[in-house]
CSV table of C-alpha atoms and ligand atoms in Angstrom, one decimal:
chain,number,residue,atom,x,y,z
A,1,UNK,CA,22.3,-6.0,54.4
A,2,UNK,CA,19.9,-3.1,53.9
A,3,UNK,CA,17.7,-1.7,56.6
A,4,UNK,CA,14.6,0.4,55.8
A,5,UNK,CA,13.1,2.1,58.8
A,6,UNK,CA,9.6,3.5,58.2
A,7,UNK,CA,7.6,5.7,60.5
A,8,UNK,CA,3.9,6.0,59.9
A,9,UNK,CA,3.0,9.0,62.0
A,10,UNK,CA,0.3,8.4,64.6
A,11,UNK,CA,-0.9,5.1,63.0
A,12,UNK,CA,-2.9,3.5,65.8
A,13,UNK,CA,-1.8,-0.1,66.5
A,14,UNK,CA,-5.5,-1.2,66.7
A,15,UNK,CA,-5.9,-0.5,63.0
A,16,UNK,CA,-3.0,-2.7,61.9
A,17,UNK,CA,-5.1,-5.4,60.2
A,18,UNK,CA,-5.8,-7.2,57.0
A,19,UNK,CA,-8.7,-4.8,56.4
A,20,UNK,CA,-7.2,-1.4,57.0
A,21,UNK,CA,-3.5,-2.0,56.4
A,22,UNK,CA,-3.2,-5.0,54.1
A,23,UNK,CA,0.4,-4.2,53.0
A,24,UNK,CA,1.6,-3.7,56.6
A,25,UNK,CA,-0.3,-6.8,57.6
A,26,UNK,CA,1.5,-8.9,55.0
A,27,UNK,CA,4.9,-7.6,56.2
A,28,UNK,CA,3.9,-8.6,59.8
A,29,UNK,CA,2.6,-12.0,58.8
A,30,UNK,CA,5.7,-12.9,56.8
A,31,UNK,CA,8.0,-11.3,59.4
A,32,UNK,CA,6.7,-10.5,62.8
A,33,UNK,CA,5.2,-7.9,65.1
A,34,UNK,CA,4.3,-6.9,68.6
A,35,UNK,CA,0.5,-7.4,68.7
A,36,UNK,CA,0.3,-5.2,71.8
A,37,UNK,CA,2.5,-2.6,70.1
A,38,UNK,CA,5.7,-0.8,71.1
A,39,UNK,CA,6.1,1.9,73.8
A,40,UNK,CA,6.7,5.6,73.1
A,41,UNK,CA,8.9,7.8,75.2
A,42,UNK,CA,7.2,10.7,77.0
A,43,UNK,CA,5.8,13.0,76.0
A,44,UNK,CA,4.0,11.0,73.3
A,45,UNK,CA,4.7,13.7,70.7
A,46,UNK,CA,6.3,13.3,67.3
A,47,UNK,CA,9.7,15.0,67.9
A,48,UNK,CA,10.8,13.4,71.2
A,49,UNK,CA,10.0,10.0,69.7
A,50,UNK,CA,11.8,10.6,66.5
A,51,UNK,CA,14.9,11.8,68.4
A,52,UNK,CA,14.7,8.6,70.4
A,53,UNK,CA,14.4,6.5,67.2
A,54,UNK,CA,17.7,7.8,65.9
A,55,UNK,CA,19.6,8.1,69.2
A,56,UNK,CA,18.5,5.0,71.1
A,57,UNK,CA,18.2,7.3,74.1
A,58,UNK,CA,15.4,8.8,76.3
A,59,UNK,CA,14.5,12.5,76.2
A,60,UNK,CA,16.5,13.1,79.4
A,61,UNK,CA,19.6,12.2,77.3
A,62,UNK,CA,18.8,13.7,73.9
A,63,UNK,CA,17.1,16.8,75.3
A,64,UNK,CA,13.9,16.8,73.3
A,65,UNK,CA,11.0,16.4,75.8
A,66,UNK,CA,8.2,18.0,73.7
A,67,UNK,CA,8.1,19.4,70.2
A,68,UNK,CA,9.6,22.6,71.4
A,69,UNK,CA,12.7,22.9,73.6
A,70,UNK,CA,13.3,25.5,76.4
A,71,UNK,CA,16.5,27.3,75.6
A,72,UNK,CA,16.7,29.3,78.8
A,73,UNK,CA,14.6,32.2,77.7
A,74,UNK,CA,12.0,30.8,75.4
A,75,UNK,CA,10.6,27.6,73.8
A,76,UNK,CA,11.9,27.1,70.3
A,77,UNK,CA,11.1,24.3,67.8
A,78,UNK,CA,13.4,21.3,68.4
A,79,UNK,CA,14.4,21.1,64.8
A,80,UNK,CA,16.6,24.2,65.4
A,81,UNK,CA,18.5,22.4,68.1
A,82,UNK,CA,18.4,18.7,67.2
A,83,UNK,CA,19.3,15.8,69.5
A,84,UNK,CA,22.3,15.9,71.8
A,85,UNK,CA,25.0,13.3,71.2
A,86,UNK,CA,25.3,10.5,68.7
A,87,UNK,CA,22.7,9.4,66.1
A,88,UNK,CA,22.4,6.5,63.8
A,89,UNK,CA,23.1,8.8,60.9
A,90,UNK,CA,26.4,9.9,62.4
A,91,UNK,CA,27.3,6.3,63.3
A,92,UNK,CA,26.6,5.2,59.7
A,93,UNK,CA,28.8,7.9,58.3
A,94,UNK,CA,31.7,6.9,60.6
A,95,UNK,CA,31.3,3.3,59.5
A,96,UNK,CA,31.2,4.1,55.8
A,97,UNK,CA,27.6,2.8,55.7
A,98,UNK,CA,25.5,4.8,53.3
A,99,UNK,CA,22.3,6.4,54.6
A,100,UNK,CA,19.3,8.4,53.3
A,101,UNK,CA,16.2,10.0,54.9
A,102,UNK,CA,13.0,11.2,53.3
A,103,UNK,CA,10.4,12.8,55.6
A,104,UNK,CA,6.9,14.0,55.2
A,105,UNK,CA,7.3,16.5,58.1
A,106,UNK,CA,10.3,18.6,57.0
A,107,UNK,CA,11.1,19.6,60.6
A,108,UNK,CA,12.2,16.0,61.3
A,109,UNK,CA,15.4,16.6,59.4
A,110,UNK,CA,16.5,19.0,62.1
A,111,UNK,CA,14.8,17.0,64.9
A,112,UNK,CA,16.8,13.8,64.0
A,113,UNK,CA,20.0,15.5,62.7
A,114,UNK,CA,19.2,13.7,59.4
A,115,UNK,CA,21.3,16.3,57.6
A,116,UNK,CA,24.2,13.9,58.6
A,117,UNK,CA,22.8,11.3,56.2
A,118,UNK,CA,24.4,11.1,52.8
A,119,UNK,CA,21.1,12.1,51.3
A,120,UNK,CA,18.1,13.8,52.9
A,121,UNK,CA,14.8,15.2,51.7
A,122,UNK,CA,13.8,18.0,52.0
A,123,UNK,CA,17.5,18.7,52.0
A,124,UNK,CA,17.2,22.1,53.8
A,125,UNK,CA,14.6,20.9,56.3
A,126,UNK,CA,12.2,23.4,55.0
A,127,UNK,CA,8.7,22.9,53.7
A,128,UNK,CA,9.1,21.6,50.1
A,129,UNK,CA,7.3,22.9,47.1
A,130,UNK,CA,5.3,19.7,46.4
A,131,UNK,CA,1.7,18.6,47.0
A,132,UNK,CA,1.0,18.9,50.7
A,133,UNK,CA,-1.5,17.4,53.2
A,134,UNK,CA,-4.1,19.4,55.1
A,135,UNK,CA,-1.6,20.5,57.7
A,136,UNK,CA,0.9,21.5,55.0
A,137,UNK,CA,3.3,18.7,55.4
A,138,UNK,CA,4.4,16.7,52.3
A,139,UNK,CA,1.7,14.4,51.1
A,140,UNK,CA,2.4,10.6,51.2
A,141,UNK,CA,2.6,10.6,47.4
A,142,UNK,CA,5.2,13.4,47.5
A,143,UNK,CA,7.2,11.3,50.0
A,144,UNK,CA,7.1,8.4,47.5
A,145,UNK,CA,8.3,10.8,44.7
A,146,UNK,CA,11.2,11.9,46.9
A,147,UNK,CA,12.1,8.2,47.6
A,148,UNK,CA,12.6,7.9,43.8
A,149,UNK,CA,14.3,11.2,43.2
A,150,UNK,CA,16.8,10.7,46.0
A,151,UNK,CA,17.5,7.0,45.1
A,152,UNK,CA,16.7,6.4,48.8
A,153,UNK,CA,16.4,2.7,48.4
A,154,UNK,CA,20.0,2.4,47.2
A,155,UNK,CA,21.3,3.3,50.6
A,156,UNK,CA,22.3,0.7,53.2
A,157,UNK,CA,20.2,2.5,55.8
A,158,UNK,CA,17.1,4.4,54.7
A,159,UNK,CA,14.6,6.3,56.9
A,160,UNK,CA,11.1,7.1,55.6
A,161,UNK,CA,8.4,9.1,57.3
A,162,UNK,CA,4.7,9.2,56.2
A,163,UNK,CA,2.8,12.1,57.8
A,164,UNK,CA,-0.8,11.9,56.6
A,165,UNK,CA,-2.2,9.6,59.3
A,166,UNK,CA,-1.3,12.1,62.0
A,167,UNK,CA,-3.0,14.9,60.1
A,168,UNK,CA,-6.2,12.9,59.6
A,169,UNK,CA,-6.3,11.6,63.2
A,170,UNK,CA,-6.1,15.2,64.4
A,171,UNK,CA,-8.8,16.3,62.0
A,172,UNK,CA,-11.3,13.5,62.4
A,173,UNK,CA,-10.3,11.6,65.5
A,174,UNK,CA,-8.2,8.4,65.5
A,175,UNK,CA,-11.2,6.1,65.2
A,176,UNK,CA,-13.3,7.9,62.6
A,177,UNK,CA,-14.1,6.2,59.3
A,178,UNK,CA,-12.5,9.0,57.4
A,179,UNK,CA,-9.3,8.3,59.3
A,180,UNK,CA,-9.4,4.6,58.6
A,181,UNK,CA,-10.0,5.2,54.9
A,182,UNK,CA,-7.0,7.5,54.7
A,183,UNK,CA,-4.8,5.1,56.7
A,184,UNK,CA,-5.6,2.5,54.0
A,185,UNK,CA,-4.3,5.0,51.4
A,186,UNK,CA,-1.0,5.5,53.4
A,187,UNK,CA,-0.8,1.7,53.6
A,188,UNK,CA,-1.0,1.6,49.8
A,189,UNK,CA,2.0,4.0,49.7
A,190,UNK,CA,3.8,1.6,52.0
A,191,UNK,CA,3.0,-1.1,49.6
A,192,UNK,CA,4.6,0.9,46.8
A,193,UNK,CA,7.7,1.4,48.9
A,194,UNK,CA,7.9,-2.4,49.5
A,195,UNK,CA,7.4,-3.1,45.8
A,196,UNK,CA,10.3,-0.8,44.9
A,197,UNK,CA,12.6,-2.5,47.5
A,198,UNK,CA,11.8,-6.0,46.1
A,199,UNK,CA,15.0,-6.1,43.9
A,200,UNK,CA,17.0,-6.2,47.1
A,201,UNK,CA,14.4,-8.0,49.2
A,202,UNK,CA,16.6,-11.0,50.2
A,203,UNK,CA,19.1,-8.6,51.6
A,204,UNK,CA,16.5,-6.3,53.4
A,205,UNK,CA,15.2,-5.9,56.9
A,206,UNK,CA,12.3,-3.5,57.0
A,207,UNK,CA,11.0,-2.0,60.3
A,208,UNK,CA,7.7,-0.2,60.4
A,209,UNK,CA,6.6,1.7,63.5
A,210,UNK,CA,4.4,4.6,64.5
A,211,UNK,CA,5.6,7.3,66.9
A,212,UNK,CA,2.4,7.6,69.1
A,213,UNK,CA,-1.3,6.9,69.0
A,214,UNK,CA,-4.0,9.6,69.3
A,215,UNK,CA,-7.0,10.1,71.6
A,216,UNK,CA,-10.4,11.7,71.0
A,217,UNK,CA,-10.5,15.3,72.1
A,218,UNK,CA,-13.2,16.0,74.8
A,219,UNK,CA,-12.3,19.4,76.2
A,220,UNK,CA,-9.7,22.1,75.8
A,221,UNK,CA,-8.5,25.4,77.2
A,222,UNK,CA,-6.8,24.4,80.5
A,223,UNK,CA,-4.1,27.1,81.0
A,224,UNK,CA,-1.6,25.7,83.5
A,225,UNK,CA,0.7,28.7,83.0
A,226,UNK,CA,-2.1,31.0,84.1
A,227,UNK,CA,-2.7,28.8,87.2
A,228,UNK,CA,1.0,29.1,88.1
A,229,UNK,CA,1.0,32.9,87.8
A,230,UNK,CA,-2.2,33.2,89.9
A,231,UNK,CA,-0.7,31.0,92.6
A,232,UNK,CA,2.7,32.7,92.4
A,233,UNK,CA,4.4,29.4,91.5
A,234,UNK,CA,7.6,29.1,89.6
A,235,UNK,CA,8.1,27.3,86.3
A,236,UNK,CA,7.4,27.7,82.6
A,237,UNK,CA,4.8,25.5,80.7
A,238,UNK,CA,4.8,24.1,77.2
A,239,UNK,CA,1.4,22.7,76.2
A,240,UNK,CA,1.6,19.6,74.0
A,241,UNK,CA,-1.9,18.4,73.2
A,242,UNK,CA,-3.1,16.2,76.1
A,243,UNK,CA,0.0,16.8,78.2
A,244,UNK,CA,2.1,19.7,79.2
A,245,UNK,CA,5.8,19.9,80.2
A,246,UNK,CA,6.7,22.0,83.1
A,247,UNK,CA,10.3,23.3,83.3
A,248,UNK,CA,11.7,24.3,86.7
A,249,UNK,CA,8.3,24.2,88.2
A,250,UNK,CA,6.6,23.1,91.5
A,251,UNK,CA,7.3,19.6,92.9
A,252,UNK,CA,5.2,16.7,91.8
A,253,UNK,CA,2.9,16.7,94.9
A,254,UNK,CA,2.0,20.4,94.2
A,255,UNK,CA,1.2,19.6,90.6
A,256,UNK,CA,-0.9,16.6,91.5
A,257,UNK,CA,-2.9,18.7,93.9
A,258,UNK,CA,-4.5,20.6,91.0
A,259,UNK,CA,-8.0,19.3,90.2
A,260,UNK,CA,-7.3,19.1,86.5
A,261,UNK,CA,-4.1,17.1,86.8
A,262,UNK,CA,-4.5,13.4,86.7
A,263,UNK,CA,-0.9,12.3,86.5
A,264,UNK,CA,2.6,13.6,86.6
A,265,UNK,CA,5.9,12.0,85.7
A,266,UNK,CA,9.4,13.4,86.5
A,267,UNK,CA,11.4,13.3,83.2
A,268,UNK,CA,14.6,14.8,84.6
A,269,UNK,CA,15.7,17.2,87.3
A,270,UNK,CA,14.2,20.2,85.5
A,271,UNK,CA,11.3,18.7,83.4
A,272,UNK,CA,8.0,17.2,84.7
A,273,UNK,CA,5.3,15.9,82.5
A,274,UNK,CA,1.6,16.4,83.5
A,275,UNK,CA,-1.6,15.2,82.0
A,276,UNK,CA,-5.3,15.6,82.7
A,277,UNK,CA,-8.4,13.5,82.0
A,278,UNK,CA,-8.8,11.5,78.8
A,279,UNK,CA,-9.1,13.8,75.9
A,280,UNK,CA,-8.5,17.0,77.8
A,281,UNK,CA,-6.2,19.4,76.0
A,282,UNK,CA,-3.8,21.9,77.6
A,283,UNK,CA,-4.1,25.3,76.2
A,284,UNK,CA,-6.2,26.5,73.2
A,285,UNK,CA,-7.3,24.2,70.5
A,286,UNK,CA,-8.9,24.5,67.1
A,287,UNK,CA,-12.6,23.7,67.6
A,288,UNK,CA,-13.0,21.5,64.5
A,289,UNK,CA,-10.2,19.1,65.5
A,290,UNK,CA,-11.0,15.7,67.1
A,291,UNK,CA,-7.8,13.9,67.9
A,292,UNK,CA,-4.7,14.7,70.0
A,293,UNK,CA,-1.7,13.1,71.8
A,294,UNK,CA,0.9,13.9,74.4
A,295,UNK,CA,-0.3,11.9,77.5
A,296,UNK,CA,0.8,8.4,78.3
A,297,UNK,CA,-2.6,7.2,77.1
A,298,UNK,CA,-1.3,7.5,73.5
A,299,UNK,CA,2.0,5.7,74.1
A,300,UNK,CA,1.3,2.6,72.0
A,301,UNK,CA,3.4,2.4,68.9
A,302,UNK,CA,3.1,0.1,65.9
A,303,UNK,CA,6.0,-2.4,65.9
A,304,UNK,CA,6.4,-4.5,62.8
A,305,UNK,CA,9.5,-6.2,61.1
A,306,UNK,CA,9.8,-7.9,57.8
A,307,UNK,CA,11.9,-8.4,54.7
A,308,UNK,CA,13.8,-11.3,53.2
A,309,UNK,CA,17.0,-11.2,55.2
A,310,UNK,CA,17.6,-14.2,57.6
A,311,UNK,CA,18.0,-11.8,60.5
A,312,UNK,CA,14.3,-10.9,60.3
A,313,UNK,CA,13.3,-14.0,62.3
A,314,UNK,CA,15.5,-13.1,65.2
A,315,UNK,CA,14.1,-9.6,65.5
A,316,UNK,CA,10.5,-10.8,64.9
A,317,UNK,CA,11.0,-13.3,67.8
A,318,UNK,CA,12.3,-10.6,70.1
A,319,UNK,CA,9.5,-8.1,69.6
A,320,UNK,CA,6.7,-10.8,69.7
A,321,UNK,CA,7.9,-11.8,73.2
A,322,UNK,CA,8.5,-8.4,74.7
A,323,UNK,CA,7.0,-5.0,73.7
A,324,UNK,CA,9.8,-2.9,72.2
A,325,UNK,CA,10.5,0.7,73.3
A,326,UNK,CA,11.1,3.6,71.0
A,327,UNK,CA,14.7,3.6,72.2
A,328,UNK,CA,15.3,0.0,71.2
A,329,UNK,CA,15.2,0.4,67.4
A,330,UNK,CA,18.5,2.4,67.0
A,331,UNK,CA,20.3,-0.4,68.9
A,332,UNK,CA,18.8,-3.1,66.6
A,333,UNK,CA,19.8,-1.1,63.5
A,334,UNK,CA,23.3,-0.5,65.1
A,335,UNK,CA,23.7,-4.3,65.5
A,336,UNK,CA,22.3,-5.2,62.0
A,337,UNK,CA,24.6,-2.8,60.2
A,338,UNK,CA,27.5,-3.3,62.6
A,339,UNK,CA,27.8,0.4,63.5
A,340,UNK,CA,29.2,1.8,66.7
A,341,UNK,CA,26.4,4.0,68.0
A,342,UNK,CA,27.4,5.8,71.2
A,343,UNK,CA,25.2,5.8,74.2
B,401,ZN,ZN1,0.4,15.1,65.9
């Protein structure tokens, strides 16, 4: 049994189709999928969801609520801290199951604790010296090169992350024609990955997901931290696109009383997530950008399974009946590879 887990960053589930993602479509039609998509954890940012993919736990357990983590005195990038507790990489190592990870966004190595894999790329979790996308993350073609140079597909468990769709959704908006054209290119890279895994196909389960969707940016510049200081309220604020996370802040009713706040969700006893109207960005934003995420509106994930292994049917049945959550995948992988992931 080999498990390949692929994340296509920010791929909107509505573009999974024969037209825009023919390779992904073929995997889904021969295996299965969740037509309504999977469900992200909150916030709907890249790092909390990747930490949930590899731990099988919510942010309240692995500690990564937004891309940066409050360390008591400042927010620092979550790749410097990593997820609390067990991960699928650690569980694989304990079980003597080989694992490998190749990621377009180099920070994901730290975010997922992927340095516990037998092989990871970029091995130091720093920006590699390869062709990059517009946001200076490894281009999809560089990811494919690394799949080759690391022999990723020889591992029992391999993790692959393609970054480009997130970059283009931010730049052009999730529904723009430019975005869809680039999504088709990322899908071609997925097709190449599948082609290269064909020698072991009968033994393979491939899972393809996205971490979040995106929404069209309408307005930006709402400064919640400034509102707190004007009103003399406690709490620190981390802006994350169309949401913000408040640490040790006012209670939910107080937050909901602000005109700009449309919704609030308590994540744990210290963290509360707030969001505004559709497409409203917390904090400053770059004027030429058109897509963002963070609020529950962008919580739909892609959820596709395929491969030639007989177990594919079981998983396909499961996700076609009930929308999977980001925390479910680690437990499916745990079962498939007979690991002992700890909760
Ligand atoms: Zn993003």
